[in-house]
Amino acid sequence: SGTLHGWVTAMKLKRFLLRYYPPGIVLEYQRRNGEVETKCIDFLNLTPDTDVEALITQIIFEEPLVKENKRETLRTMIHKLMDKIDGKDNQRFCLFKILRAHILPLTNCAFNKSGSRFITGSYDRTCRVWDTLSGEELLTLDGHKNVVYAIGFNNPFGDKVVTGSFDKTAKLWDASTGQCLHTLKGHEAEIVCVTFNTAGVHVATGSMDNTAMIWDVETGQQISVLAGHTAEIVSLNFNTDNDRILTGSFDNTAKVWDVHSGQCFHTLGGHQGEISSTQFDFTGDYCVTGSIDRTARVWDVNSGTCVETLRGHSDEVLDVSFNTTGNRLATSSADCTARIYNIMTGACTVILIGHEGEISKVQFSPNGSKIITASSDKTCRLWNVETGECLQVLEGHGDEIFSCAFNYEGDTIITGSKDNTCRIWKDNYFMPTGEDDDAEGEGERYE
């Protein structure tokens, strides 16, 4: 323990940062050489019934950086995290704004972390940045020579936007000035999916040329080409640690790759139809694939083996989504239903019945108590995850809804429709603050 003591005395705890979803506390500490680093304590099993004092005692015992004199601070933080888990049974969403964003069809919409801004992509070859509260257009990101199909913010920071286009290029933009920072050239066909890693250091693009590419955000240089799929790549995700990337393809497989070398670790084969969507869970130990073969599969990322085949849908699975802690999984289907599965047991816990058209998108609320679904029946629905009860129908769009998303706080929803409008919905707890969240610590700091 002498060496451990030496290690700890070389470290100085600077402050705690709260992470609400999934629940955790980030320790920011300084090494003797002055470098500031962070490590995270995850509370993936936190519930309203957790024994807080026992949990604090365990943290102080196991974590050398945290001393007994921090017990009160830890207690305050854990109670804050527990408050966020509360399901807010009386939460209701109301239409806040309708935005006719583009003349030509919309392709996609996405929030920054707090939901204070959102972006829209369109067949008009632009991406536009909007102020959510005022409904004002802040910027037009203009420069692509064809449809802007895939878009994203570098959340949690929100200071850059990536656009992927049918012109075979992606572009990186400054989200506050609208300046084009880099044009990412290399694909030989349309780009249909894009994503930043959680550190905002890398961006990945997936294309109809059967490859994905990883790029350095700072320099715009290509880092690796992920070649091996035999059909277009329609889905890609980084894991939480940003060292692996998951691709899903119309060749009926998904692949797990090493980000830095571009080497393929595993090919996840077994589906009898095209992959529609993919996702890592929070830990990165598991991932899920949804397929038009009517099933979803859960895979062990380290071994590449299928640990669960989730059956029950009578038509194509169009979307899959883990909750933030990774203990529940939702699937949505062309059979007009969504399903929720318990990851530990593989059991379907509830079936969400009520939509009258295919459900193209499904997402958990940040605290995991609710689910939102977007359907071709022109409505979104909110559901109770435990009971499967439909809590609310968001009506008003004039055509099918292809996109729905919560902001990080869970008090704002965006829906995008083929009626060419985006609708912003706010809940009855919503309080306009006028300023943005702090990117890394949700604005909650404990010195």
Short mmCIF file of C-alpha atoms in Angstrom, two decimals:
data_model
loop_
_atom_site.label_atom_id
_atom_site.label_comp_id
_atom_site.label_asym_id
_atom_site.label_seq_id
_atom_site.Cartn_x
_atom_site.Cartn_y
_atom_site.Cartn_z
CA SER A 1 0.00 0.00 0.00
CA GLY A 2 3.06 2.26 0.26
CA THR A 3 3.20 2.58 -3.52
CA LEU A 4 -0.53 3.24 -3.67
CA HIS A 5 -0.14 5.97 -1.05
CA GLY A 6 2.68 7.48 -3.08
CA TRP A 7 0.50 7.41 -6.19
CA VAL A 8 -2.34 9.15 -4.43
CA THR A 9 -0.23 11.86 -2.83
CA ALA A 10 1.03 12.63 -6.34
CA MET A 11 -2.61 13.31 -7.26
CA LYS A 12 -4.73 16.19 -6.09
CA LEU A 13 -8.51 16.13 -6.43
CA LYS A 14 -9.54 19.46 -7.94
CA ARG A 15 -13.30 19.12 -8.24
CA PHE A 16 -16.27 16.89 -8.94
CA LEU A 17 -18.44 17.17 -12.04
CA LEU A 18 -21.90 15.67 -12.21
CA ARG A 19 -22.95 13.55 -15.16
CA TYR A 20 -26.69 13.00 -15.20
CA TYR A 21 -27.15 10.50 -18.04
CA PRO A 22 -26.08 7.86 -17.35
CA PRO A 23 -25.66 8.78 -13.66
CA GLY A 24 -22.07 9.30 -12.60
CA ILE A 25 -19.56 11.57 -10.91
CA VAL A 26 -16.45 12.72 -12.75
CA LEU A 27 -13.34 13.32 -10.63
CA GLU A 28 -11.07 16.00 -12.00
CA TYR A 29 -7.59 15.67 -10.52
CA GLN A 30 -4.13 17.08 -11.01
CA ARG A 31 -0.99 15.00 -11.30
CA ARG A 32 2.21 16.16 -9.69
CA ASN A 33 3.49 17.27 -13.12
CA GLY A 34 0.51 19.63 -13.36
CA GLU A 35 -1.52 17.64 -15.89
CA VAL A 36 -5.25 17.65 -15.23
CA GLU A 37 -7.05 14.37 -15.83
CA THR A 38 -10.48 12.93 -15.17
CA LYS A 39 -11.84 9.59 -14.12
CA CYS A 40 -15.45 8.58 -13.78
CA ILE A 41 -17.44 6.74 -11.12
CA ASP A 42 -20.50 5.24 -12.85
CA PHE A 43 -23.78 4.59 -11.02
CA LEU A 44 -25.52 2.56 -13.72
CA ASN A 45 -27.71 0.79 -11.14
CA LEU A 46 -28.78 3.88 -9.18
CA THR A 47 -32.48 3.82 -8.25
CA PRO A 48 -34.69 5.99 -6.00
CA ASP A 49 -34.27 3.25 -3.36
CA THR A 50 -30.44 3.15 -3.35
CA ASP A 51 -28.85 3.21 0.13
CA VAL A 52 -26.95 6.48 -0.30
CA GLU A 53 -24.82 6.23 2.86
CA ALA A 54 -23.66 2.72 1.98
CA LEU A 55 -22.84 3.87 -1.54
CA ILE A 56 -20.79 6.83 -0.22
CA THR A 57 -18.91 4.57 2.19
CA GLN A 58 -18.10 2.21 -0.70
CA ILE A 59 -16.82 5.11 -2.85
CA ILE A 60 -14.57 6.45 -0.06
CA PHE A 61 -13.25 2.92 0.57
CA GLU A 62 -12.57 2.11 -3.10
CA GLU A 63 -11.51 5.49 -4.50
CA PRO A 64 -8.16 6.79 -3.16
CA LEU A 65 -8.83 10.33 -4.44
CA VAL A 66 -11.99 10.71 -2.32
CA LYS A 67 -11.61 11.24 1.42
CA GLU A 68 -14.11 11.10 4.29
CA ASN A 69 -14.34 14.92 4.34
CA LYS A 70 -16.11 14.75 0.97
CA ARG A 71 -19.04 12.71 2.33
CA GLU A 72 -21.43 15.67 2.48
CA THR A 73 -20.57 16.78 -1.07
CA LEU A 74 -21.05 13.23 -2.36
CA ARG A 75 -24.41 13.01 -0.57
CA THR A 76 -25.61 16.22 -2.26
CA MET A 77 -24.49 15.02 -5.68
CA ILE A 78 -26.00 11.54 -5.41
CA HIS A 79 -29.34 13.01 -4.32
CA LYS A 80 -29.24 15.30 -7.37
CA LEU A 81 -28.63 12.28 -9.60
CA MET A 82 -31.53 10.43 -7.93
CA ASP A 83 -33.85 13.40 -8.53
CA LYS A 84 -33.10 13.14 -12.26
CA ILE A 85 -34.14 9.48 -12.34
CA ASP A 86 -37.65 10.48 -11.24
CA GLY A 87 -40.01 9.63 -14.09
CA LYS A 88 -42.11 12.84 -13.86
CA ASP A 89 -45.39 10.99 -14.37
CA ASN A 90 -47.27 14.24 -14.97
CA GLN A 91 -44.88 15.45 -17.68
CA ARG A 92 -46.82 16.64 -20.75
CA PHE A 93 -45.41 18.02 -23.99
CA CYS A 94 -47.04 20.87 -25.86
CA LEU A 95 -46.33 22.23 -29.32
CA PHE A 96 -43.92 25.14 -28.92
CA LYS A 97 -42.99 26.05 -32.50
CA ILE A 98 -43.52 24.99 -36.10
CA LEU A 99 -40.63 25.74 -38.44
CA ARG A 100 -40.92 25.52 -42.19
CA ALA A 101 -37.20 25.08 -42.55
CA HIS A 102 -36.61 24.58 -46.28
CA ILE A 103 -38.57 24.82 -49.52
CA LEU A 104 -37.25 21.47 -50.78
CA PRO A 105 -37.67 18.30 -48.66
CA LEU A 106 -36.02 17.92 -45.26
CA THR A 107 -33.63 14.99 -44.81
CA ASN A 108 -32.74 15.19 -41.13
CA CYS A 109 -32.80 17.30 -37.97
CA ALA A 110 -30.68 17.20 -34.81
CA PHE A 111 -30.25 19.07 -31.49
CA ASN A 112 -27.16 20.34 -29.78
CA LYS A 113 -26.83 18.96 -26.26
CA SER A 114 -29.01 21.43 -24.38
CA GLY A 115 -31.52 21.75 -27.21
CA SER A 116 -30.91 25.50 -27.49
CA ARG A 117 -30.06 25.05 -31.17
CA PHE A 118 -30.94 22.54 -33.84
CA ILE A 119 -29.88 21.84 -37.41
CA THR A 120 -31.80 20.74 -40.50
CA GLY A 121 -30.52 19.14 -43.71
CA SER A 122 -32.30 19.34 -47.02
CA TYR A 123 -32.52 18.49 -50.70
CA ASP A 124 -31.82 22.21 -51.26
CA ARG A 125 -28.11 21.36 -50.65
CA THR A 126 -27.87 23.32 -47.39
CA CYS A 127 -27.85 22.71 -43.68
CA ARG A 128 -29.42 25.39 -41.51
CA VAL A 129 -28.78 26.24 -37.87
CA TRP A 130 -31.77 27.43 -35.80
CA ASP A 131 -32.36 29.02 -32.43
CA THR A 132 -34.87 26.73 -30.71
CA LEU A 133 -36.47 29.35 -28.46
CA SER A 134 -36.96 32.12 -31.00
CA GLY A 135 -37.38 29.86 -34.04
CA GLU A 136 -34.94 32.14 -35.81
CA GLU A 137 -32.61 30.90 -38.54
CA LEU A 138 -29.06 31.66 -37.34
CA LEU A 139 -26.96 30.30 -40.23
CA THR A 140 -27.18 28.68 -43.63
CA LEU A 141 -24.30 26.26 -44.25
CA ASP A 142 -24.02 26.50 -48.00
CA GLY A 143 -21.43 24.79 -50.20
CA HIS A 144 -22.48 21.24 -51.04
CA LYS A 145 -23.30 20.47 -54.67
CA ASN A 146 -26.03 17.95 -53.92
CA VAL A 147 -28.49 16.82 -51.22
CA VAL A 148 -27.34 17.30 -47.61
CA TYR A 149 -28.46 13.97 -46.21
CA ALA A 150 -26.67 13.31 -42.89
CA ILE A 151 -25.94 15.94 -40.24
CA GLY A 152 -24.72 16.16 -36.66
CA PHE A 153 -23.40 18.38 -33.87
CA ASN A 154 -20.18 17.51 -32.01
CA ASN A 155 -22.08 17.06 -28.75
CA PRO A 156 -21.55 17.67 -25.89
CA PHE A 157 -19.63 20.74 -27.16
CA GLY A 158 -21.95 21.91 -29.93
CA ASP A 159 -19.43 24.24 -31.57
CA LYS A 160 -19.05 22.24 -34.80
CA VAL A 161 -21.42 20.67 -37.32
CA VAL A 162 -20.73 17.87 -39.79
CA THR A 163 -22.74 17.48 -43.01
CA GLY A 164 -22.64 14.47 -45.32
CA SER A 165 -23.87 14.86 -48.88
CA PHE A 166 -24.84 13.01 -52.03
CA ASP A 167 -21.99 15.02 -53.64
CA LYS A 168 -19.65 12.36 -52.08
CA THR A 169 -18.10 14.85 -49.63
CA ALA A 170 -18.61 15.74 -46.00
CA LYS A 171 -17.96 19.18 -44.58
CA LEU A 172 -17.03 20.42 -41.10
CA TRP A 173 -18.44 23.79 -40.09
CA ASP A 174 -18.00 26.28 -37.26
CA ALA A 175 -21.43 26.26 -35.59
CA SER A 176 -21.23 29.88 -34.45
CA THR A 177 -19.85 31.59 -37.58
CA GLY A 178 -21.00 29.19 -40.31
CA GLN A 179 -17.49 29.04 -41.76
CA CYS A 180 -16.61 25.82 -43.61
CA LEU A 181 -13.53 24.48 -41.78
CA HIS A 182 -12.77 21.40 -43.91
CA THR A 183 -14.16 19.51 -46.88
CA LEU A 184 -13.64 15.78 -46.41
CA LYS A 185 -12.94 14.22 -49.82
CA GLY A 186 -12.33 10.55 -50.46
CA HIS A 187 -15.61 8.69 -50.85
CA GLU A 188 -16.63 7.54 -54.32
CA ALA A 189 -20.39 7.62 -53.77
CA GLU A 190 -23.08 9.34 -51.70
CA ILE A 191 -22.46 9.82 -47.97
CA VAL A 192 -25.49 8.62 -46.01
CA CYS A 193 -24.35 8.63 -42.35
CA VAL A 194 -22.01 10.78 -40.25
CA THR A 195 -21.10 10.92 -36.58
CA PHE A 196 -18.63 12.65 -34.26
CA ASN A 197 -16.97 10.73 -31.46
CA THR A 198 -17.86 11.90 -27.94
CA ALA A 199 -14.55 13.74 -27.53
CA GLY A 200 -15.18 15.69 -30.73
CA VAL A 201 -11.73 14.69 -32.01
CA HIS A 202 -12.78 12.34 -34.82
CA VAL A 203 -15.67 12.28 -37.25
CA ALA A 204 -16.79 9.22 -39.23
CA THR A 205 -18.59 9.06 -42.56
CA GLY A 206 -20.39 6.10 -44.13
CA SER A 207 -21.08 5.83 -47.83
CA MET A 208 -22.81 3.97 -50.62
CA ASP A 209 -19.29 3.13 -51.85
CA ASN A 210 -19.31 0.36 -49.16
CA THR A 211 -16.67 2.07 -47.01
CA ALA A 212 -16.56 4.22 -43.91
CA MET A 213 -13.83 6.76 -43.27
CA ILE A 214 -12.54 8.31 -40.07
CA TRP A 215 -11.23 11.88 -40.16
CA ASP A 216 -9.32 14.16 -37.81
CA VAL A 217 -11.64 17.06 -36.93
CA GLU A 218 -8.82 19.54 -36.29
CA THR A 219 -6.92 19.00 -39.53
CA GLY A 220 -9.57 17.47 -41.79
CA GLN A 221 -7.09 14.68 -42.62
CA GLN A 222 -8.27 11.14 -43.24
CA ILE A 223 -7.15 8.79 -40.46
CA SER A 224 -8.40 5.44 -41.74
CA VAL A 225 -10.55 3.78 -44.38
CA LEU A 226 -12.81 1.00 -43.11
CA ALA A 227 -13.02 -1.30 -46.14
CA GLY A 228 -14.60 -4.76 -46.10
CA HIS A 229 -18.37 -4.39 -46.43
CA THR A 230 -19.81 -5.47 -49.77
CA ALA A 231 -22.78 -3.09 -49.80
CA GLU A 232 -23.56 0.43 -48.63
CA ILE A 233 -22.97 1.44 -45.00
CA VAL A 234 -26.14 2.85 -43.46
CA SER A 235 -25.24 3.16 -39.78
CA LEU A 236 -22.15 4.00 -37.75
CA ASN A 237 -21.40 4.65 -34.07
CA PHE A 238 -18.38 5.21 -31.88
CA ASN A 239 -18.28 3.51 -28.47
CA THR A 240 -18.05 5.62 -25.30
CA ASP A 241 -14.26 5.16 -25.09
CA ASN A 242 -13.91 6.24 -28.75
CA ASP A 243 -11.50 3.42 -29.59
CA ARG A 244 -13.97 1.32 -31.58
CA ILE A 245 -16.50 2.01 -34.27
CA LEU A 246 -19.50 -0.05 -35.35
CA THR A 247 -20.80 -0.08 -38.93
CA GLY A 248 -24.02 -1.62 -40.24
CA SER A 249 -24.44 -2.47 -43.91
CA PHE A 250 -26.91 -3.63 -46.53
CA ASP A 251 -24.61 -6.70 -46.90
CA ASN A 252 -26.51 -8.19 -43.89
CA THR A 253 -23.54 -7.74 -41.52
CA ALA A 254 -22.20 -5.27 -39.01
CA LYS A 255 -18.50 -4.84 -38.30
CA VAL A 256 -16.53 -3.65 -35.27
CA TRP A 257 -13.34 -1.76 -36.17
CA ASP A 258 -10.32 -0.32 -34.39
CA VAL A 259 -10.53 3.46 -34.80
CA HIS A 260 -6.80 4.11 -35.06
CA SER A 261 -5.62 1.29 -37.30
CA GLY A 262 -8.84 0.86 -39.28
CA GLN A 263 -8.53 -2.89 -38.68
CA CYS A 264 -11.73 -4.95 -38.49
CA PHE A 265 -11.99 -6.79 -35.13
CA HIS A 266 -15.20 -8.70 -35.83
CA THR A 267 -17.75 -9.23 -38.55
CA LEU A 268 -21.15 -9.71 -36.91
CA GLY A 269 -22.82 -12.15 -39.29
CA GLY A 270 -26.10 -13.98 -38.86
CA HIS A 271 -28.87 -11.68 -40.02
CA GLN A 272 -30.84 -12.87 -43.06
CA GLY A 273 -31.51 -9.36 -44.36
CA GLU A 274 -30.07 -5.87 -44.63
CA ILE A 275 -29.02 -4.09 -41.42
CA SER A 276 -31.15 -1.01 -40.69
CA SER A 277 -29.55 0.35 -37.52
CA THR A 278 -26.79 -0.30 -34.98
CA GLN A 279 -25.71 0.99 -31.57
CA PHE A 280 -23.19 0.36 -28.79
CA ASP A 281 -24.40 0.31 -25.20
CA PHE A 282 -22.83 2.76 -22.73
CA THR A 283 -20.17 0.31 -21.51
CA GLY A 284 -19.14 -0.64 -25.06
CA ASP A 285 -19.23 -4.33 -24.07
CA TYR A 286 -22.37 -4.96 -26.11
CA CYS A 287 -23.88 -3.68 -29.31
CA VAL A 288 -27.19 -4.18 -31.08
CA THR A 289 -28.12 -4.59 -34.74
CA GLY A 290 -31.59 -4.28 -36.23
CA SER A 291 -32.44 -5.90 -39.54
CA ILE A 292 -35.14 -6.14 -42.16
CA ASP A 293 -35.14 -9.89 -41.32
CA ARG A 294 -37.57 -8.87 -38.49
CA THR A 295 -35.05 -9.50 -35.69
CA ALA A 296 -32.58 -7.55 -33.61
CA ARG A 297 -29.43 -9.15 -32.28
CA VAL A 298 -27.32 -8.31 -29.24
CA TRP A 299 -23.60 -9.01 -29.62
CA ASP A 300 -20.67 -9.35 -27.25
CA VAL A 301 -18.28 -6.78 -28.71
CA ASN A 302 -15.12 -8.38 -27.34
CA SER A 303 -15.76 -11.87 -28.71
CA GLY A 304 -17.95 -10.92 -31.68
CA THR A 305 -20.55 -13.53 -30.72
CA CYS A 306 -24.32 -13.11 -30.81
CA VAL A 307 -25.63 -13.39 -27.24
CA GLU A 308 -29.31 -12.81 -27.98
CA THR A 309 -31.63 -12.85 -31.00
CA LEU A 310 -34.67 -10.71 -30.24
CA ARG A 311 -37.69 -12.02 -32.12
CA GLY A 312 -41.32 -10.98 -32.07
CA HIS A 313 -41.73 -8.35 -34.78
CA SER A 314 -43.77 -9.45 -37.79
CA ASP A 315 -42.07 -7.04 -40.21
CA GLU A 316 -38.75 -5.25 -40.74
CA VAL A 317 -36.95 -3.82 -37.68
CA LEU A 318 -36.26 -0.20 -38.64
CA ASP A 319 -34.56 1.20 -35.53
CA VAL A 320 -32.86 0.00 -32.35
CA SER A 321 -31.91 2.01 -29.27
CA PHE A 322 -30.32 1.33 -25.88
CA ASN A 323 -31.26 3.46 -22.89
CA THR A 324 -28.40 5.51 -21.41
CA THR A 325 -27.41 2.87 -18.84
CA GLY A 326 -27.71 -0.03 -21.28
CA ASN A 327 -30.06 -2.29 -19.31
CA ARG A 328 -33.01 -1.84 -21.70
CA LEU A 329 -33.25 -1.98 -25.47
CA ALA A 330 -36.03 -0.72 -27.72
CA THR A 331 -36.80 -1.84 -31.26
CA SER A 332 -39.24 -0.30 -33.72
CA SER A 333 -40.73 -1.96 -36.76
CA ALA A 334 -42.70 -1.68 -39.97
CA ASP A 335 -45.30 -3.82 -38.15
CA CYS A 336 -46.48 -0.57 -36.40
CA THR A 337 -45.21 -1.67 -32.97
CA ALA A 338 -42.16 -1.05 -30.83
CA ARG A 339 -40.81 -3.48 -28.25
CA ILE A 340 -38.75 -3.07 -25.10
CA TYR A 341 -36.38 -5.83 -24.00
CA ASN A 342 -34.57 -6.48 -20.74
CA ILE A 343 -30.92 -6.87 -21.74
CA MET A 344 -30.01 -9.17 -18.82
CA THR A 345 -32.73 -11.72 -19.59
CA GLY A 346 -33.44 -11.10 -23.28
CA ALA A 347 -37.14 -10.99 -22.42
CA CYS A 348 -39.55 -8.63 -24.15
CA THR A 349 -41.01 -6.66 -21.24
CA VAL A 350 -43.59 -4.57 -23.12
CA ILE A 351 -45.03 -4.14 -26.62
CA LEU A 352 -46.00 -0.60 -27.60
CA ILE A 353 -49.22 -0.83 -29.63
CA GLY A 354 -51.15 2.11 -31.04
CA HIS A 355 -49.45 3.47 -34.14
CA GLU A 356 -51.21 2.93 -37.45
CA GLY A 357 -48.10 3.07 -39.64
CA GLU A 358 -44.51 1.86 -39.59
CA ILE A 359 -42.29 3.22 -36.81
CA SER A 360 -39.02 4.48 -38.25
CA LYS A 361 -37.46 5.89 -35.05
CA VAL A 362 -37.39 5.01 -31.38
CA GLN A 363 -35.50 6.73 -28.56
CA PHE A 364 -35.44 6.60 -24.76
CA SER A 365 -35.77 9.79 -22.75
CA PRO A 366 -32.44 10.64 -21.09
CA ASN A 367 -33.50 9.24 -17.71
CA GLY A 368 -34.93 6.12 -19.34
CA SER A 369 -38.47 6.39 -17.98
CA LYS A 370 -40.12 7.15 -21.33
CA ILE A 371 -39.79 6.28 -24.98
CA ILE A 372 -40.63 8.33 -28.05
CA THR A 373 -41.58 6.76 -31.39
CA ALA A 374 -41.95 8.42 -34.81
CA SER A 375 -44.31 6.93 -37.36
CA SER A 376 -45.56 7.16 -40.93
CA ASP A 377 -49.06 7.66 -39.41
CA LYS A 378 -48.02 11.35 -38.99
CA THR A 379 -47.77 11.12 -35.18
CA CYS A 380 -45.15 10.67 -32.50
CA ARG A 381 -46.07 8.85 -29.34
CA LEU A 382 -44.66 8.95 -25.82
CA TRP A 383 -44.78 5.74 -23.82
CA ASN A 384 -44.16 4.60 -20.26
CA VAL A 385 -41.19 2.19 -20.40
CA GLU A 386 -42.35 0.05 -17.45
CA THR A 387 -46.05 -0.34 -18.32
CA GLY A 388 -46.10 0.22 -22.08
CA GLU A 389 -48.90 2.73 -21.64
CA CYS A 390 -49.16 5.44 -24.29
CA LEU A 391 -48.80 8.69 -22.35
CA GLN A 392 -49.28 11.15 -25.18
CA VAL A 393 -49.77 11.43 -28.93
CA LEU A 394 -47.97 14.36 -30.58
CA GLU A 395 -50.28 15.24 -33.45
CA GLY A 396 -50.24 17.94 -36.10
CA HIS A 397 -47.74 16.93 -38.76
CA GLY A 398 -49.27 16.56 -42.22
CA ASP A 399 -47.11 13.68 -43.43
CA GLU A 400 -44.93 10.86 -42.10
CA ILE A 401 -42.46 11.67 -39.33
CA PHE A 402 -38.93 10.38 -39.96
CA SER A 403 -37.08 11.95 -37.06
CA CYS A 404 -37.66 12.49 -33.34
CA ALA A 405 -35.20 13.32 -30.58
CA PHE A 406 -35.01 14.52 -26.98
CA ASN A 407 -32.54 17.12 -25.82
CA TYR A 408 -30.17 16.12 -23.00
CA GLU A 409 -32.41 17.50 -20.27
CA GLY A 410 -35.44 15.59 -21.60
CA ASP A 411 -37.68 18.69 -21.55
CA THR A 412 -37.68 19.36 -25.32
CA ILE A 413 -38.49 17.15 -28.32
CA ILE A 414 -37.85 17.82 -32.00
CA THR A 415 -39.82 16.05 -34.74
CA GLY A 416 -39.07 16.20 -38.46
CA SER A 417 -41.61 15.26 -41.10
CA LYS A 418 -42.08 14.80 -44.82
CA ASP A 419 -44.58 17.70 -44.53
CA ASN A 420 -41.35 19.72 -44.58
CA THR A 421 -41.72 21.14 -41.08
CA CYS A 422 -39.85 20.64 -37.86
CA ARG A 423 -41.91 20.89 -34.71
CA ILE A 424 -40.48 21.75 -31.32
CA TRP A 425 -42.35 20.41 -28.29
CA LYS A 426 -41.68 21.60 -24.73
CA ASP A 427 -42.81 20.01 -21.50
CA ASN A 428 -44.66 21.63 -18.59
CA TYR A 429 -41.42 21.79 -16.54
CA PHE A 430 -39.62 23.81 -19.18
CA MET A 431 -38.08 27.07 -17.94
CA PRO A 432 -36.21 29.20 -20.50
CA THR A 433 -32.84 30.14 -19.01
CA GLY A 434 -31.33 31.81 -22.05
CA GLU A 435 -27.88 30.35 -21.58
CA ASP A 436 -26.31 27.12 -22.68
CA ASP A 437 -25.18 24.27 -20.46
CA ASP A 438 -21.57 23.79 -19.63
CA ALA A 439 -20.36 21.15 -22.06
CA GLU A 440 -18.42 18.82 -19.80
CA GLY A 441 -20.06 18.99 -16.41
CA GLU A 442 -23.72 19.79 -17.07
CA GLY A 443 -23.10 23.08 -15.30
CA GLU A 444 -22.80 21.37 -11.91
CA ARG A 445 -19.44 21.73 -10.26
CA TYR A 446 -18.32 20.97 -6.74
CA GLU A 447 -14.93 22.36 -5.85
#
